[in-house]
Coordinates of C-alpha atoms in Angstrom, one line a residue:
M1 CA 41.3 89.2 79.9
F2 CA 42.7 89.2 83.0
D3 CA 45.0 87.5 85.0
I4 CA 43.6 85.3 87.6
V5 CA 40.5 86.5 89.5
G6 CA 38.7 87.7 86.4
W7 CA 37.9 90.9 87.0
V8 CA 37.3 90.7 90.4
V9 CA 36.6 91.1 94.0
A10 CA 33.9 93.2 92.8
S11 CA 32.0 89.9 93.1
S12 CA 32.8 89.3 96.8
V13 CA 29.0 90.1 97.7
R14 CA 27.5 86.8 98.6
S15 CA 23.8 87.7 97.7
K16 CA 25.0 88.3 93.8
I17 CA 26.9 84.8 93.5
V18 CA 25.1 82.7 90.8
K19 CA 23.1 79.6 92.0
T20 CA 25.3 77.6 90.3
A21 CA 28.1 78.5 92.3
R22 CA 26.3 78.4 95.5
F23 CA 27.0 75.1 96.8
E24 CA 31.0 75.2 96.0
L25 CA 31.1 78.5 97.6
I26 CA 29.5 77.4 100.8
R27 CA 31.8 74.3 101.1
C28 CA 35.0 76.3 100.5
D29 CA 34.2 79.3 102.6
R30 CA 34.6 77.3 105.8
L31 CA 37.9 76.4 104.5
L32 CA 39.4 79.6 102.7
G33 CA 37.4 82.5 103.9
V34 CA 34.8 84.5 102.1
R35 CA 36.4 87.1 100.5
V36 CA 39.1 84.7 98.1
V37 CA 36.4 82.3 97.1
S38 CA 33.6 85.0 96.6
A39 CA 35.8 86.8 94.3
L40 CA 36.9 83.5 92.3
A41 CA 33.4 82.1 92.2
A42 CA 31.6 85.3 91.0
A43 CA 34.5 87.1 89.0
A44 CA 33.4 85.9 85.5
S45 CA 29.6 85.3 86.1
I46 CA 28.8 88.5 87.8
I47 CA 31.0 90.6 85.3
L48 CA 29.3 89.4 82.2
G49 CA 26.1 88.1 83.6
A50 CA 25.6 84.6 84.9
C51 CA 23.0 83.6 82.4
A52 CA 23.3 84.2 78.8
S53 CA 20.3 85.8 77.1
A54 CA 20.6 83.4 74.3
P55 CA 22.0 79.9 74.0
P56 CA 25.8 79.9 72.8
S57 CA 26.8 79.0 69.6
P58 CA 28.1 75.5 69.6
Y59 CA 32.1 74.8 69.4
S60 CA 33.4 73.3 66.2
D61 CA 36.7 72.7 64.7
D62 CA 35.5 74.4 61.4
P63 CA 37.6 73.5 58.6
A64 CA 37.2 77.0 57.1
P65 CA 40.3 79.3 57.1
L66 CA 40.7 81.2 60.1
A67 CA 40.0 85.0 59.8
L68 CA 43.2 86.3 60.9
A69 CA 44.4 90.1 61.5
P70 CA 45.9 91.9 58.8
G71 CA 49.4 90.7 57.8
V72 CA 49.4 87.7 60.0
E73 CA 51.5 84.7 59.1
D74 CA 50.3 81.2 60.0
Q75 CA 53.4 79.1 61.4
R76 CA 51.4 77.0 63.6
G77 CA 52.7 73.7 61.9
R78 CA 56.4 74.3 62.9
F79 CA 55.5 75.8 66.4
R80 CA 53.6 72.4 66.9
E81 CA 56.7 70.5 65.9
I82 CA 58.8 72.2 68.3
F83 CA 56.4 72.1 71.3
C84 CA 55.5 68.5 70.5
T85 CA 59.1 67.3 70.6
I86 CA 59.7 69.2 74.0
L87 CA 56.6 67.5 75.4
E88 CA 57.6 64.0 74.1
Q89 CA 61.0 64.2 75.5
R90 CA 60.7 66.1 78.5
G91 CA 57.0 65.7 79.4
P92 CA 57.4 63.1 82.1
T93 CA 59.7 65.5 84.2
L94 CA 57.6 68.6 83.8
P95 CA 54.2 69.6 85.8
D96 CA 51.1 69.3 84.5
S97 CA 52.4 67.2 81.2
R98 CA 50.0 66.4 78.5
P99 CA 50.0 64.6 75.2
C100 CA 50.7 67.5 72.5
D101 CA 47.3 67.0 70.8
D102 CA 45.6 68.0 73.8
A103 CA 48.0 70.7 74.5
L104 CA 47.2 72.7 71.3
T105 CA 43.9 72.8 69.4
R106 CA 43.4 72.6 65.7
V107 CA 41.3 75.5 64.6
G108 CA 40.3 75.6 61.0
I109 CA 43.0 74.7 58.4
E110 CA 46.3 74.4 60.3
P111 CA 49.4 74.4 58.1
G112 CA 51.6 70.9 58.0
G113 CA 54.7 70.9 59.7
T114 CA 58.0 71.5 57.9
G115 CA 59.6 68.1 58.7
M116 CA 62.8 69.6 59.9
G117 CA 64.3 68.3 62.9
V118 CA 64.2 70.1 66.5
E119 CA 67.2 70.8 68.2
L120 CA 66.9 70.8 72.0
N121 CA 70.5 71.7 72.6
Q122 CA 71.8 74.9 74.4
S123 CA 70.7 78.2 73.0
H124 CA 73.1 80.4 71.0
R125 CA 71.2 83.4 71.2
R126 CA 70.5 83.2 74.7
L127 CA 67.1 85.0 74.8
V128 CA 65.7 86.5 77.7
A129 CA 62.1 86.3 78.3
A130 CA 60.7 89.4 80.1
M131 CA 57.3 88.9 81.0
V132 CA 54.7 91.9 81.6
P133 CA 51.4 90.8 83.4
G134 CA 47.8 91.5 82.9
I135 CA 45.5 93.6 85.0
G136 CA 45.5 93.3 88.8
W137 CA 48.7 91.1 89.0
G138 CA 50.3 93.4 91.9
C139 CA 47.2 92.9 93.8
F140 CA 47.1 89.0 94.0
S141 CA 50.8 87.9 93.1
Q142 CA 51.7 87.3 96.8
W143 CA 48.5 85.0 97.2
L144 CA 49.5 83.0 94.3
D145 CA 52.8 82.2 96.1
M146 CA 54.1 81.1 92.6
K147 CA 57.5 78.9 92.3
A148 CA 60.0 79.7 89.8
T149 CA 59.7 76.6 88.1
T150 CA 59.4 78.0 84.6
A151 CA 62.5 80.2 85.0
T152 CA 64.6 77.3 86.2
H153 CA 63.4 75.1 83.4
V154 CA 64.5 77.4 80.6
R155 CA 67.7 78.6 82.4
Q156 CA 69.1 75.0 82.0
F157 CA 69.2 75.6 78.3
G158 CA 71.0 78.6 78.2
Y159 CA 67.7 81.0 78.2
D160 CA 66.7 83.5 81.0
M161 CA 63.4 85.0 82.5
A162 CA 62.8 88.2 84.1
A163 CA 59.6 90.1 85.4
I164 CA 58.8 93.6 84.5
T165 CA 56.7 95.2 87.1
V166 CA 53.9 97.3 86.1
D167 CA 51.1 99.1 87.7
A168 CA 48.3 96.7 88.5
L169 CA 45.5 99.1 87.8
S170 CA 46.8 101.9 85.7
S171 CA 46.5 102.6 82.1
S172 CA 48.6 101.2 79.2
A173 CA 50.1 104.5 78.7
T174 CA 51.5 104.7 82.4
N175 CA 52.5 101.1 82.1
A176 CA 54.3 101.7 78.8
R177 CA 56.4 104.1 80.6
Q178 CA 57.4 101.6 83.4
I179 CA 58.2 99.1 80.7
R180 CA 60.6 101.7 79.0
D181 CA 62.0 102.8 82.3
A182 CA 62.9 98.8 83.2
I183 CA 64.3 98.2 79.9
M184 CA 66.7 101.1 80.0
E185 CA 68.0 100.1 83.3
M186 CA 69.0 96.6 82.0
E187 CA 72.6 95.9 80.8
P188 CA 73.1 96.1 77.3
T189 CA 74.2 92.9 75.7
G190 CA 76.8 94.4 73.2
G191 CA 75.5 92.3 70.6
E192 CA 72.3 91.5 68.8
P193 CA 69.2 92.2 71.0
N194 CA 68.2 89.4 73.2
L195 CA 65.1 90.5 74.8
V196 CA 61.9 88.8 74.2
L197 CA 58.9 90.9 75.6
I198 CA 56.1 88.7 76.4
G199 CA 52.8 90.3 77.3
Y200 CA 50.2 88.3 79.1
S201 CA 46.5 89.6 78.5
K202 CA 46.7 93.5 79.1
G203 CA 50.3 93.0 79.2
T204 CA 50.5 93.0 75.4
P205 CA 48.9 96.5 74.8
D206 CA 51.3 97.7 77.4
I207 CA 54.1 96.4 75.6
L208 CA 52.8 97.7 72.3
E209 CA 52.3 101.1 73.6
A210 CA 56.0 101.1 74.9
A211 CA 57.4 100.0 71.5
V212 CA 55.6 102.8 69.6
S213 CA 55.9 105.7 72.1
Y214 CA 59.6 105.0 73.2
P215 CA 62.0 104.3 70.2
E216 CA 65.0 104.3 72.4
I217 CA 64.2 100.8 73.6
R218 CA 63.8 99.1 70.2
P219 CA 67.4 98.4 69.8
M220 CA 67.2 96.0 72.7
I221 CA 64.1 94.2 71.7
A222 CA 64.6 90.8 69.9
A223 CA 60.7 90.1 69.6
I224 CA 57.6 90.8 71.0
V225 CA 55.1 88.1 72.0
S226 CA 51.3 88.1 72.7
V227 CA 49.9 85.2 74.9
A228 CA 46.1 85.6 75.0
G229 CA 47.0 89.3 74.6
A230 CA 44.1 91.9 74.8
V231 CA 45.2 93.4 71.4
G232 CA 41.9 94.3 70.4
G233 CA 40.3 94.8 73.8
S234 CA 37.7 92.7 75.5
P235 CA 34.1 93.0 75.7
A236 CA 34.2 92.3 79.7
A237 CA 35.7 95.6 80.1
D238 CA 32.6 97.1 79.2
E239 CA 30.8 95.4 81.9
V240 CA 32.8 96.3 85.0
T241 CA 33.4 99.9 86.6
Q242 CA 36.7 101.1 88.0
S243 CA 35.4 101.3 91.5
K244 CA 34.6 97.6 91.4
L245 CA 38.1 96.7 89.7
E246 CA 39.7 98.8 92.7
L247 CA 38.2 96.3 95.0
L248 CA 41.3 94.3 94.3
E249 CA 43.3 96.5 96.4
H250 CA 41.6 94.5 99.3
W251 CA 42.8 91.4 98.1
P252 CA 44.4 89.2 100.8
G253 CA 48.3 90.1 100.8
A254 CA 47.5 92.7 98.0
Q255 CA 50.5 95.1 97.1
C256 CA 48.9 97.6 94.7
T257 CA 47.1 100.6 94.2
S258 CA 44.7 102.3 92.0
G259 CA 47.4 104.1 90.0
D260 CA 45.7 106.2 87.3
G261 CA 42.9 104.4 87.4
G262 CA 42.8 103.7 83.7
A263 CA 43.4 100.0 83.3
L264 CA 39.6 99.5 82.3
E265 CA 39.6 102.2 79.8
S266 CA 42.7 100.9 77.9
L267 CA 40.9 97.6 77.8
R268 CA 37.6 98.7 76.2
P269 CA 37.5 97.4 72.5
E270 CA 36.8 100.9 71.3
T271 CA 39.9 102.3 72.8
R272 CA 42.2 99.6 71.8
M273 CA 40.8 99.4 68.1
A274 CA 41.3 103.2 67.9
W275 CA 44.7 102.9 69.3
I276 CA 45.5 100.2 66.4
A277 CA 44.2 102.5 64.0
E278 CA 46.4 105.4 64.9
N279 CA 49.6 103.9 65.6
A280 CA 51.8 101.7 63.3
L281 CA 53.8 99.2 65.0
P282 CA 57.7 99.6 64.5
D283 CA 58.6 97.3 61.6
D284 CA 62.0 96.7 63.0
I285 CA 60.8 94.3 65.6
P286 CA 59.2 90.7 65.0
Y287 CA 56.0 90.2 66.4
Y288 CA 54.3 86.6 67.6
S289 CA 50.9 86.0 68.6
L290 CA 50.0 82.5 70.9
A291 CA 46.3 82.5 71.3
T292 CA 44.1 80.9 73.7
C293 CA 41.5 78.6 72.2
P294 CA 40.3 75.9 74.5
R295 CA 38.0 73.2 73.8
P296 CA 34.8 73.6 76.1
E297 CA 36.1 70.7 78.4
R298 CA 38.8 72.7 79.2
I299 CA 37.2 75.8 80.6
S300 CA 37.3 76.0 84.4
A301 CA 33.9 75.9 86.3
V302 CA 34.4 79.6 87.5
L303 CA 34.8 80.6 83.8
K304 CA 32.1 78.8 82.1
P305 CA 29.6 81.5 82.9
T306 CA 31.5 84.2 80.6
Y307 CA 32.7 81.5 78.2
R308 CA 29.0 81.0 77.3
K309 CA 28.4 84.6 77.3
L310 CA 31.0 85.3 74.8
S311 CA 30.1 82.2 73.0
Q312 CA 27.1 84.0 71.6
V313 CA 29.7 86.1 69.6
D314 CA 32.3 83.4 68.9
P315 CA 32.6 80.1 70.6
R316 CA 36.3 80.4 70.1
N317 CA 37.2 82.3 73.4
D318 CA 38.9 81.5 76.4
G319 CA 36.4 82.8 79.1
M320 CA 37.7 86.3 78.8
M321 CA 38.9 87.0 75.3
L322 CA 37.7 86.2 72.0
F323 CA 40.1 84.7 69.7
R324 CA 39.9 87.3 67.2
D325 CA 41.1 90.0 69.5
Q326 CA 44.3 88.2 70.5
L327 CA 46.4 88.5 67.2
V328 CA 49.0 91.3 66.8
P329 CA 48.5 92.8 63.3
G330 CA 51.4 91.9 61.3
S331 CA 52.6 89.0 63.8
T332 CA 53.5 85.3 63.2
F333 CA 50.7 83.1 64.5
L334 CA 52.1 80.5 66.5
G335 CA 49.2 78.4 67.8
C336 CA 46.0 78.0 69.7
V337 CA 46.5 76.9 73.1
N338 CA 44.0 74.2 74.7
A339 CA 43.9 76.3 77.9
D340 CA 41.4 78.9 79.4
H341 CA 42.7 82.7 80.1
W342 CA 44.1 81.8 83.5
A343 CA 45.3 78.1 82.9
V344 CA 47.7 79.4 80.1
A345 CA 49.7 81.7 82.5
V346 CA 48.2 81.7 86.2
P347 CA 49.1 78.4 88.2
I348 CA 46.4 78.8 90.8
A349 CA 45.9 75.2 91.2
R350 CA 49.6 74.5 92.2
S351 CA 49.6 76.6 95.4
H352 CA 45.7 76.6 96.0
P353 CA 44.5 72.7 95.5
T354 CA 41.0 73.3 97.3
I355 CA 40.2 76.1 94.9
A356 CA 41.4 74.1 91.9
S357 CA 39.1 71.2 92.9
T358 CA 36.1 73.4 93.1
L359 CA 36.3 76.2 91.0
V360 CA 39.5 76.7 88.9
T361 CA 39.0 73.2 87.9
K362 CA 41.1 73.5 84.6
N363 CA 44.1 75.1 85.7
D364 CA 46.6 72.5 84.9
Y365 CA 48.9 73.2 81.8
P366 CA 52.5 72.5 80.9
R367 CA 53.6 76.2 81.0
E368 CA 57.3 75.1 81.3
A369 CA 57.2 73.4 78.0
L370 CA 55.3 76.1 76.5
L371 CA 57.7 79.0 77.2
E372 CA 60.7 76.8 76.1
A373 CA 58.8 76.0 73.0
L374 CA 58.2 79.8 72.3
L375 CA 61.9 80.6 73.0
R376 CA 63.1 78.1 70.5
F377 CA 60.8 79.0 67.9
I378 CA 61.7 82.5 68.2
E379 CA 65.5 81.8 68.3
E380 CA 65.0 79.7 65.1
D381 CA 62.9 82.3 63.2
L382 CA 65.6 85.2 64.3
T383 CA 68.4 83.0 63.3
R384 CA 66.6 82.0 59.9
G385 CA 65.8 86.0 59.4
S386 CA 69.6 86.7 60.1
L387 CA 71.0 84.2 57.5
A388 CA 68.4 85.6 54.9
R389 CA 69.8 89.1 55.3
E390 CA 73.6 88.0 54.7

């Protein structure tokens, strides 16, 4: 569940790096420096263990119905129609384009499409995608050197994109307050709410806690979206200590502090499940879930050890999160993305090609098209809901 370096620099000790990563580590050290490569190479394998104690369960596109979270509505068919249309019409002009059947996985019995057309004109609702990142983001965002390609893409169609800054290593409760403050500082639209809060990884529980704890922000929220969200927590959180996580503060160019030190506790499965049991989500906000369900060949080399470990529980995992822990109760299920936990949201390969060629080997994904599809699906769904109420 985390957002690029897996859980971390904790693994920068060379002696602990697994044998399978040793050759690439030595080769890359000469070019990139020990600290960055060691963290990436060992993040997943050290945290959950380099070797599984038992062979992982084989992956399969089991035709049996998916076990969804309570009240989840399966709308994968319509989302596929929208995403596929965007990829077909805009794909050649966008980074990391790929055929739609390779961008989304079909897991279980996926509903068919609606047969409706897909409008790719200017947005009428002018939704704003407000992104809340996951754990550690402020520690390595400068190193990522991200370009604003996704924001540029959706803005040409009348949408907008903004980032909400939260503490990299603080608890969901602390970050929820920061989300509340950021929203309250935004200019009100004066009409229908247009803010789509999109939580990636730990960003999702941060957003959910904000929606529950601060009712004053709800009138401004059009929708809440979980992307590879740590809704039910992650087993990885039980394998790491806070002191190791705080080594992220020493990442090259890091601009983060330990905050309240509660990030890991907020991500433990027992913490998240207890919170869900004790807190009813506001029913005046629509929720959407986009899960990462990559095929084994779409897992980056650095995440394969954790993928194998989690596969002992469920082969439908993204190298950090189990599928079942990514769905918001009562949400609309949009789809299974054929990307690992980092590829869906963190463009490492675009700015660090050497690492991409050796460790983060499956980081390419058409994220620009994915965000446009998310916003178009939500706008259509909100419009349909408004018409139904009239």
